[in-house]
mmCIF file of C-alpha atoms in Angstrom:
data_model
loop_
_atom_site.group_PDB
_atom_site.id
_atom_site.type_symbol
_atom_site.label_atom_id
_atom_site.label_comp_id
_atom_site.label_asym_id
_atom_site.label_seq_id
_atom_site.Cartn_x
_atom_site.Cartn_y
_atom_site.Cartn_z
ATOM 1 C CA MET A 1353 21.591 -6.500 5.442
ATOM 2 C CA LYS A 1354 18.217 -4.804 5.844
ATOM 3 C CA ILE A 1355 16.953 -1.912 3.710
ATOM 4 C CA ALA A 1356 13.642 -0.109 4.201
ATOM 5 C CA LEU A 1357 11.623 1.766 1.609
ATOM 6 C CA MET A 1358 8.682 4.095 2.155
ATOM 7 C CA ASP A 1359 5.890 5.669 0.116
ATOM 8 C CA SER A 1360 2.191 6.298 0.489
ATOM 9 C CA GLY A 1361 1.495 3.478 -1.976
ATOM 10 C CA ILE A 1362 3.090 1.113 -4.448
ATOM 11 C CA GLY A 1363 5.254 3.692 -6.208
ATOM 12 C CA LEU A 1364 8.131 2.317 -4.121
ATOM 13 C CA LEU A 1365 7.996 -0.963 -6.081
ATOM 14 C CA ALA A 1366 10.417 0.244 -8.763
ATOM 15 C CA ALA A 1367 13.157 1.031 -6.245
ATOM 16 C CA THR A 1368 12.325 -2.098 -4.241
ATOM 17 C CA ALA A 1369 12.796 -4.273 -7.308
ATOM 18 C CA ALA A 1370 16.060 -2.494 -8.082
ATOM 19 C CA VAL A 1371 17.342 -3.259 -4.574
ATOM 20 C CA ARG A 1372 16.179 -6.871 -4.896
ATOM 21 C CA ARG A 1373 18.069 -7.266 -8.184
ATOM 22 C CA LEU A 1374 21.267 -5.776 -6.734
ATOM 23 C CA ARG A 1375 21.063 -7.681 -3.435
ATOM 24 C CA PRO A 1376 18.698 -10.671 -3.523
ATOM 25 C CA ASP A 1377 19.923 -11.550 -0.043
ATOM 26 C CA ALA A 1378 18.870 -8.235 1.555
ATOM 27 C CA ASP A 1379 15.933 -8.162 3.952
ATOM 28 C CA LEU A 1380 13.398 -5.569 2.823
ATOM 29 C CA VAL A 1381 10.946 -3.515 4.863
ATOM 30 C CA LEU A 1382 8.248 -1.744 2.838
ATOM 31 C CA SER A 1383 6.393 0.952 4.771
ATOM 32 C CA LEU A 1384 3.224 2.205 3.049
ATOM 33 C CA ASP A 1385 0.455 4.536 4.210
ATOM 34 C CA PRO A 1386 -2.919 3.274 2.938
ATOM 35 C CA ASP A 1387 -4.675 5.210 5.707
ATOM 36 C CA GLY A 1388 -3.223 8.508 4.472
ATOM 37 C CA MET A 1389 -2.817 8.103 0.736
ATOM 38 C CA PRO A 1390 -2.602 9.869 -1.585
ATOM 39 C CA TRP A 1391 0.007 12.241 -0.203
ATOM 40 C CA GLY A 1392 0.056 14.560 -3.212
ATOM 41 C CA PRO A 1393 -3.024 16.681 -2.331
ATOM 42 C CA ARG A 1394 -1.941 17.138 1.302
ATOM 43 C CA THR A 1395 -0.307 20.291 2.591
ATOM 44 C CA PRO A 1396 3.483 20.044 2.957
ATOM 45 C CA GLU A 1397 3.093 20.060 6.747
ATOM 46 C CA ASP A 1398 0.498 17.291 6.758
ATOM 47 C CA LEU A 1399 2.445 15.237 4.247
ATOM 48 C CA THR A 1400 5.567 15.576 6.373
ATOM 49 C CA ARG A 1401 3.712 14.327 9.452
ATOM 50 C CA ARG A 1402 2.454 11.283 7.546
ATOM 51 C CA ALA A 1403 5.893 10.611 6.065
ATOM 52 C CA VAL A 1404 7.646 10.837 9.421
ATOM 53 C CA ALA A 1405 5.180 8.364 10.952
ATOM 54 C CA VAL A 1406 5.690 5.923 8.066
ATOM 55 C CA ALA A 1407 9.467 6.312 8.328
ATOM 56 C CA GLU A 1408 9.460 5.739 12.077
ATOM 57 C CA ALA A 1409 7.424 2.564 11.608
ATOM 58 C CA ALA A 1410 10.122 1.350 9.216
ATOM 59 C CA ALA A 1411 12.944 2.484 11.501
ATOM 60 C CA ALA A 1412 11.522 0.370 14.320
ATOM 61 C CA HIS A 1413 12.645 -2.654 12.284
ATOM 62 C CA ARG A 1414 16.245 -1.410 12.455
ATOM 63 C CA PRO A 1415 17.134 -1.095 8.768
ATOM 64 C CA GLU A 1416 20.602 -0.006 7.719
ATOM 65 C CA ALA A 1417 19.149 2.549 5.287
ATOM 66 C CA LEU A 1418 15.793 4.053 4.342
ATOM 67 C CA ILE A 1419 14.837 4.904 0.755
ATOM 68 C CA VAL A 1420 12.108 7.502 0.272
ATOM 69 C CA GLY A 1421 10.540 5.913 -2.808
ATOM 70 C CA CYS A 1422 8.371 8.918 -3.624
ATOM 71 C CA ASN A 1423 9.238 12.156 -5.402
ATOM 72 C CA THR A 1424 6.597 14.205 -3.559
ATOM 73 C CA ALA A 1425 7.708 13.016 -0.131
ATOM 74 C CA SER A 1426 11.332 13.693 -1.062
ATOM 75 C CA VAL A 1427 10.432 17.254 -2.032
ATOM 76 C CA HIS A 1428 8.562 18.099 1.153
ATOM 77 C CA ALA A 1429 9.727 15.744 3.906
ATOM 78 C CA LEU A 1430 13.346 14.740 3.223
ATOM 79 C CA THR A 1431 14.839 17.374 5.527
ATOM 80 C CA ALA A 1432 12.545 16.368 8.396
ATOM 81 C CA LEU A 1433 13.198 12.668 7.831
ATOM 82 C CA ARG A 1434 16.943 13.133 7.881
ATOM 83 C CA ALA A 1435 16.738 15.277 11.003
ATOM 84 C CA ARG A 1436 14.736 12.539 12.717
ATOM 85 C CA LEU A 1437 16.651 9.429 11.619
ATOM 86 C CA GLU A 1438 20.208 10.308 10.643
ATOM 87 C CA PRO A 1439 22.979 9.511 11.320
ATOM 88 C CA ALA A 1440 21.687 6.205 12.714
ATOM 89 C CA VAL A 1441 19.732 5.443 9.527
ATOM 90 C CA PRO A 1442 20.881 7.052 6.260
ATOM 91 C CA VAL A 1443 17.902 8.442 4.317
ATOM 92 C CA ILE A 1444 18.040 8.404 0.508
ATOM 93 C CA GLY A 1445 15.589 10.617 -1.384
ATOM 94 C CA THR A 1446 14.267 10.263 -4.921
ATOM 95 C CA VAL A 1447 14.992 13.105 -7.344
ATOM 96 C CA PRO A 1448 13.807 13.221 -10.988
ATOM 97 C CA ALA A 1449 16.625 12.315 -13.392
ATOM 98 C CA ILE A 1450 16.759 15.787 -14.945
ATOM 99 C CA LYS A 1451 20.538 16.115 -14.762
ATOM 100 C CA PRO A 1452 21.357 12.976 -16.808
ATOM 101 C CA ALA A 1453 18.540 13.779 -19.239
ATOM 102 C CA ALA A 1454 20.006 17.239 -19.862
ATOM 103 C CA ALA A 1455 23.458 15.726 -20.331
ATOM 104 C CA GLY A 1456 22.041 13.883 -23.336
ATOM 105 C CA GLY A 1457 21.647 17.253 -25.038
ATOM 106 C CA GLY A 1458 18.418 16.619 -26.895
ATOM 107 C CA PRO A 1459 15.013 18.107 -26.100
ATOM 108 C CA PHE A 1460 13.318 16.171 -23.329
ATOM 109 C CA ALA A 1461 10.047 16.039 -21.421
ATOM 110 C CA ILE A 1462 9.394 15.611 -17.721
ATOM 111 C CA TRP A 1463 6.291 13.622 -16.906
ATOM 112 C CA ALA A 1464 5.188 14.415 -13.362
ATOM 113 C CA THR A 1465 2.085 14.786 -11.239
ATOM 114 C CA PRO A 1466 0.133 18.031 -11.709
ATOM 115 C CA ALA A 1467 1.269 19.161 -8.250
ATOM 116 C CA THR A 1468 4.938 18.695 -9.131
ATOM 117 C CA THR A 1469 4.733 20.075 -12.671
ATOM 118 C CA GLY A 1470 5.649 23.736 -12.607
ATOM 119 C CA SER A 1471 6.547 23.603 -8.907
ATOM 120 C CA PRO A 1472 9.454 25.714 -7.647
ATOM 121 C CA TYR A 1473 11.267 22.470 -6.823
ATOM 122 C CA GLN A 1474 11.091 21.129 -10.377
ATOM 123 C CA ARG A 1475 11.778 24.519 -11.947
ATOM 124 C CA ASN A 1476 14.874 24.838 -9.771
ATOM 125 C CA LEU A 1477 16.169 21.469 -10.988
ATOM 126 C CA ILE A 1478 15.593 22.555 -14.584
ATOM 127 C CA GLU A 1479 17.391 25.863 -14.054
ATOM 128 C CA ASN A 1480 20.333 24.195 -12.299
ATOM 129 C CA PHE A 1481 20.842 21.228 -14.617
ATOM 130 C CA ALA A 1482 19.094 21.885 -17.941
ATOM 131 C CA ASP A 1483 19.951 25.469 -18.777
ATOM 132 C CA GLY A 1484 19.924 25.872 -22.559
ATOM 133 C CA VAL A 1485 18.183 22.540 -23.201
ATOM 134 C CA ALA A 1486 14.599 22.450 -24.463
ATOM 135 C CA VAL A 1487 12.438 21.039 -21.661
ATOM 136 C CA THR A 1488 8.694 20.401 -21.676
ATOM 137 C CA GLU A 1489 6.917 19.861 -18.371
ATOM 138 C CA VAL A 1490 4.019 17.442 -18.850
ATOM 139 C CA PRO A 1491 1.333 17.175 -16.140
ATOM 140 C CA CYS A 1492 0.056 13.607 -15.995
ATOM 141 C CA PHE A 1493 -3.485 13.869 -14.712
ATOM 142 C CA GLY A 1494 -4.635 10.731 -12.912
ATOM 143 C CA LEU A 1495 -1.722 8.535 -13.984
ATOM 144 C CA ALA A 1496 -0.271 7.882 -10.525
ATOM 145 C CA GLU A 1497 -3.717 7.053 -9.166
ATOM 146 C CA ALA A 1498 -4.449 4.723 -12.091
ATOM 147 C CA VAL A 1499 -1.134 2.906 -11.581
ATOM 148 C CA GLU A 1500 -1.759 2.661 -7.841
ATOM 149 C CA HIS A 1501 -5.007 0.779 -8.467
ATOM 150 C CA ALA A 1502 -3.737 -1.131 -11.535
ATOM 151 C CA ASP A 1503 -6.706 0.282 -13.451
ATOM 152 C CA GLU A 1504 -5.855 -0.688 -17.023
ATOM 153 C CA ASP A 1505 -8.363 1.567 -18.762
ATOM 154 C CA ALA A 1506 -7.434 4.561 -16.625
ATOM 155 C CA ILE A 1507 -3.713 3.948 -17.228
ATOM 156 C CA THR A 1508 -4.271 3.806 -20.976
ATOM 157 C CA ALA A 1509 -6.280 7.031 -20.959
ATOM 158 C CA ALA A 1510 -3.844 8.921 -18.710
ATOM 159 C CA VAL A 1511 -0.790 7.838 -20.720
ATOM 160 C CA ALA A 1512 -2.479 8.837 -23.975
ATOM 161 C CA ALA A 1513 -3.423 12.256 -22.580
ATOM 162 C CA ALA A 1514 0.136 12.926 -21.398
ATOM 163 C CA ALA A 1515 1.608 11.680 -24.674
ATOM 164 C CA ALA A 1516 -0.586 14.182 -26.530
ATOM 165 C CA LEU A 1517 1.091 16.967 -24.525
ATOM 166 C CA THR A 1518 4.599 15.678 -25.299
ATOM 167 C CA PRO A 1519 6.407 17.207 -28.320
ATOM 168 C CA ASP A 1520 7.174 14.790 -31.132
ATOM 169 C CA ASP A 1521 10.873 15.677 -31.178
ATOM 170 C CA VAL A 1522 11.773 14.747 -27.595
ATOM 171 C CA THR A 1523 14.614 12.263 -27.301
ATOM 172 C CA THR A 1524 14.080 11.509 -23.604
ATOM 173 C CA VAL A 1525 11.239 11.349 -21.110
ATOM 174 C CA VAL A 1526 12.068 11.820 -17.434
ATOM 175 C CA LEU A 1527 9.717 9.809 -15.242
ATOM 176 C CA GLY A 1528 9.179 12.311 -12.440
ATOM 177 C CA CYS A 1529 6.921 10.105 -10.315
ATOM 178 C CA THR A 1530 7.970 6.680 -9.061
ATOM 179 C CA HIS A 1531 4.606 5.190 -10.047
ATOM 180 C CA TYR A 1532 5.341 5.914 -13.697
ATOM 181 C CA GLU A 1533 8.312 3.556 -13.730
ATOM 182 C CA LEU A 1534 5.873 0.661 -13.294
ATOM 183 C CA VAL A 1535 4.338 1.428 -16.702
ATOM 184 C CA ALA A 1536 7.492 2.652 -18.419
ATOM 185 C CA GLU A 1537 7.108 0.518 -21.535
ATOM 186 C CA ARG A 1538 3.537 1.706 -22.041
ATOM 187 C CA ILE A 1539 4.833 5.276 -21.860
ATOM 188 C CA ARG A 1540 7.574 4.461 -24.359
ATOM 189 C CA ALA A 1541 5.071 2.964 -26.795
ATOM 190 C CA ALA A 1542 2.804 6.015 -26.530
ATOM 191 C CA VAL A 1543 5.563 8.606 -27.068
ATOM 192 C CA GLN A 1544 7.877 6.868 -29.552
ATOM 193 C CA GLN A 1545 7.503 8.418 -33.003
ATOM 194 C CA PRO A 1546 7.927 6.326 -36.171
ATOM 195 C CA GLY A 1547 11.265 6.921 -37.824
ATOM 196 C CA ARG A 1548 12.748 8.613 -34.727
ATOM 197 C CA PRO A 1549 15.662 7.218 -32.695
ATOM 198 C CA PRO A 1550 14.641 4.965 -29.796
ATOM 199 C CA LEU A 1551 13.179 7.017 -26.955
ATOM 200 C CA VAL A 1552 15.221 7.155 -23.737
ATOM 201 C CA LEU A 1553 13.315 6.843 -20.460
ATOM 202 C CA ARG A 1554 14.965 8.182 -17.326
ATOM 203 C CA GLY A 1555 13.738 6.814 -14.009
ATOM 204 C CA SER A 1556 15.343 7.026 -10.582
ATOM 205 C CA ALA A 1557 14.995 3.505 -9.181
ATOM 206 C CA GLU A 1558 18.369 2.078 -10.217
ATOM 207 C CA ALA A 1559 20.307 5.145 -9.057
ATOM 208 C CA VAL A 1560 18.480 5.257 -5.724
ATOM 209 C CA ALA A 1561 19.124 1.566 -5.056
ATOM 210 C CA ALA A 1562 22.811 1.941 -5.893
ATOM 211 C CA GLN A 1563 23.085 5.004 -3.665
ATOM 212 C CA ALA A 1564 21.539 3.125 -0.740
ATOM 213 C CA LEU A 1565 24.201 0.433 -1.027
ATOM 214 C CA ARG A 1566 26.950 3.058 -1.236
ATOM 215 C CA ARG A 1567 25.654 4.815 1.882
ATOM 216 C CA ILE A 1568 25.954 1.620 3.936
ATOM 217 C CA GLY A 1569 29.258 0.545 2.383
ATOM 218 C CA ALA A 1570 27.815 -2.504 0.620
ATOM 219 C CA GLN A 1571 28.599 -3.826 -2.836
ATOM 220 C CA PRO A 1572 26.107 -5.145 -5.390
ATOM 221 C CA ALA A 1573 25.873 -8.939 -5.366
ATOM 222 C CA PRO A 1574 23.213 -9.817 -7.944
ATOM 223 C CA GLU A 1575 24.391 -13.428 -7.974
ATOM 224 C CA ALA A 1576 23.570 -13.919 -4.260
ATOM 225 C CA ASP A 1577 20.892 -16.382 -3.213
ATOM 226 C CA VAL A 1578 17.358 -14.998 -3.071
ATOM 227 C CA SER A 1579 17.203 -15.320 0.697
ATOM 228 C CA GLY A 1580 16.092 -11.843 1.784
ATOM 229 C CA THR A 1581 12.903 -11.537 3.798
ATOM 230 C CA LEU A 1582 10.054 -9.146 3.079
ATOM 231 C CA THR A 1583 8.135 -7.211 5.719
ATOM 232 C CA VAL A 1584 5.216 -4.998 4.661
ATOM 233 C CA LEU A 1585 3.887 -2.264 6.951
ATOM 234 C CA LEU A 1586 0.521 -0.669 6.202
ATOM 235 C CA SER A 1587 0.287 2.603 8.158
ATOM 236 C CA GLY A 1588 2.422 0.923 10.813
ATOM 237 C CA ARG A 1589 0.593 -2.418 10.855
ATOM 238 C CA GLU A 1590 2.229 -5.559 9.475
ATOM 239 C CA GLY A 1591 0.374 -6.857 6.443
ATOM 240 C CA ALA A 1592 0.762 -8.051 2.877
ATOM 241 C CA LEU A 1593 1.593 -6.390 -0.425
ATOM 242 C CA PRO A 1594 -1.491 -4.617 -1.766
ATOM 243 C CA GLU A 1595 -3.153 -6.729 -4.466
ATOM 244 C CA PRO A 1596 -2.530 -4.172 -7.268
ATOM 245 C CA ALA A 1597 1.229 -4.537 -6.674
ATOM 246 C CA LEU A 1598 1.085 -8.011 -8.160
ATOM 247 C CA ALA A 1599 -0.136 -6.622 -11.480
ATOM 248 C CA TYR A 1600 3.403 -5.368 -12.131
ATOM 249 C CA ALA A 1601 6.616 -7.270 -12.775
ATOM 250 C CA GLU A 1602 8.279 -5.339 -9.951
ATOM 251 C CA GLY A 1603 5.703 -6.628 -7.472
ATOM 252 C CA GLN A 1604 5.866 -10.177 -8.769
ATOM 253 C CA LEU A 1605 9.638 -10.125 -8.284
ATOM 254 C CA LEU A 1606 9.029 -9.926 -4.531
ATOM 255 C CA LEU A 1607 6.775 -12.981 -4.339
ATOM 256 C CA PRO A 1608 9.537 -15.550 -3.682
ATOM 257 C CA ALA A 1609 10.697 -13.554 -0.675
ATOM 258 C CA VAL A 1610 10.875 -15.460 2.616
ATOM 259 C CA THR A 1611 8.444 -14.415 5.328
ATOM 260 C CA PRO A 1612 10.284 -13.150 8.414
ATOM 261 C CA THR A 1613 10.495 -15.617 11.273
ATOM 262 C CA ARG A 1614 8.541 -14.558 14.339
#
């Protein structure tokens, strides 16, 4: 079994780790775009061109499925990616977990990049799945970039700034950028109010990994041997995991992976 994941940077680590936990025997192809990152400030057309190139680099390794481990790329490029690769390679996008958060009934916040916050895409999800529930959209200035570079001081400052914009009574925080899942516990600590019930964090990594297995007709096998290989593509060139990835537990989980045989 071979599953590919794509993103401009290391935001795909959360979904990658989720796949690794479900299927330690799966070969993984991580396709990043250091030459073109960050994707967020790009026009939708330019972002789509970059995303298609990154996806095609991954597809050349003949994966059984491709996970788009990036909310922004899923918003703007998912249709183009599916048109290019399916049905040969199922493409699984990443959508903020607004629907399950709304099902919880309590007021919740959506932490997302400034570009995504207030976007028609996010507002549409809120209207469709959270009608009648109190929702606060929180723009997280600089958080994705800080996580990408594992900049501890910048992460602390960005999390604190976003927490200050988050109402005290929220019961759930939706992590609307895949990078944020890498610092989920720091977000929990910043938002949790004394005397309040434990805060619920809603990411997308576990659901996306499970959906990828469903799309290829595979079952979870977390007890399997850790025998899956790891291939890393950097704007189409084979390379190694970026150094900041190893600052996170999700990146460290990939270290025992076997190098593909040439």
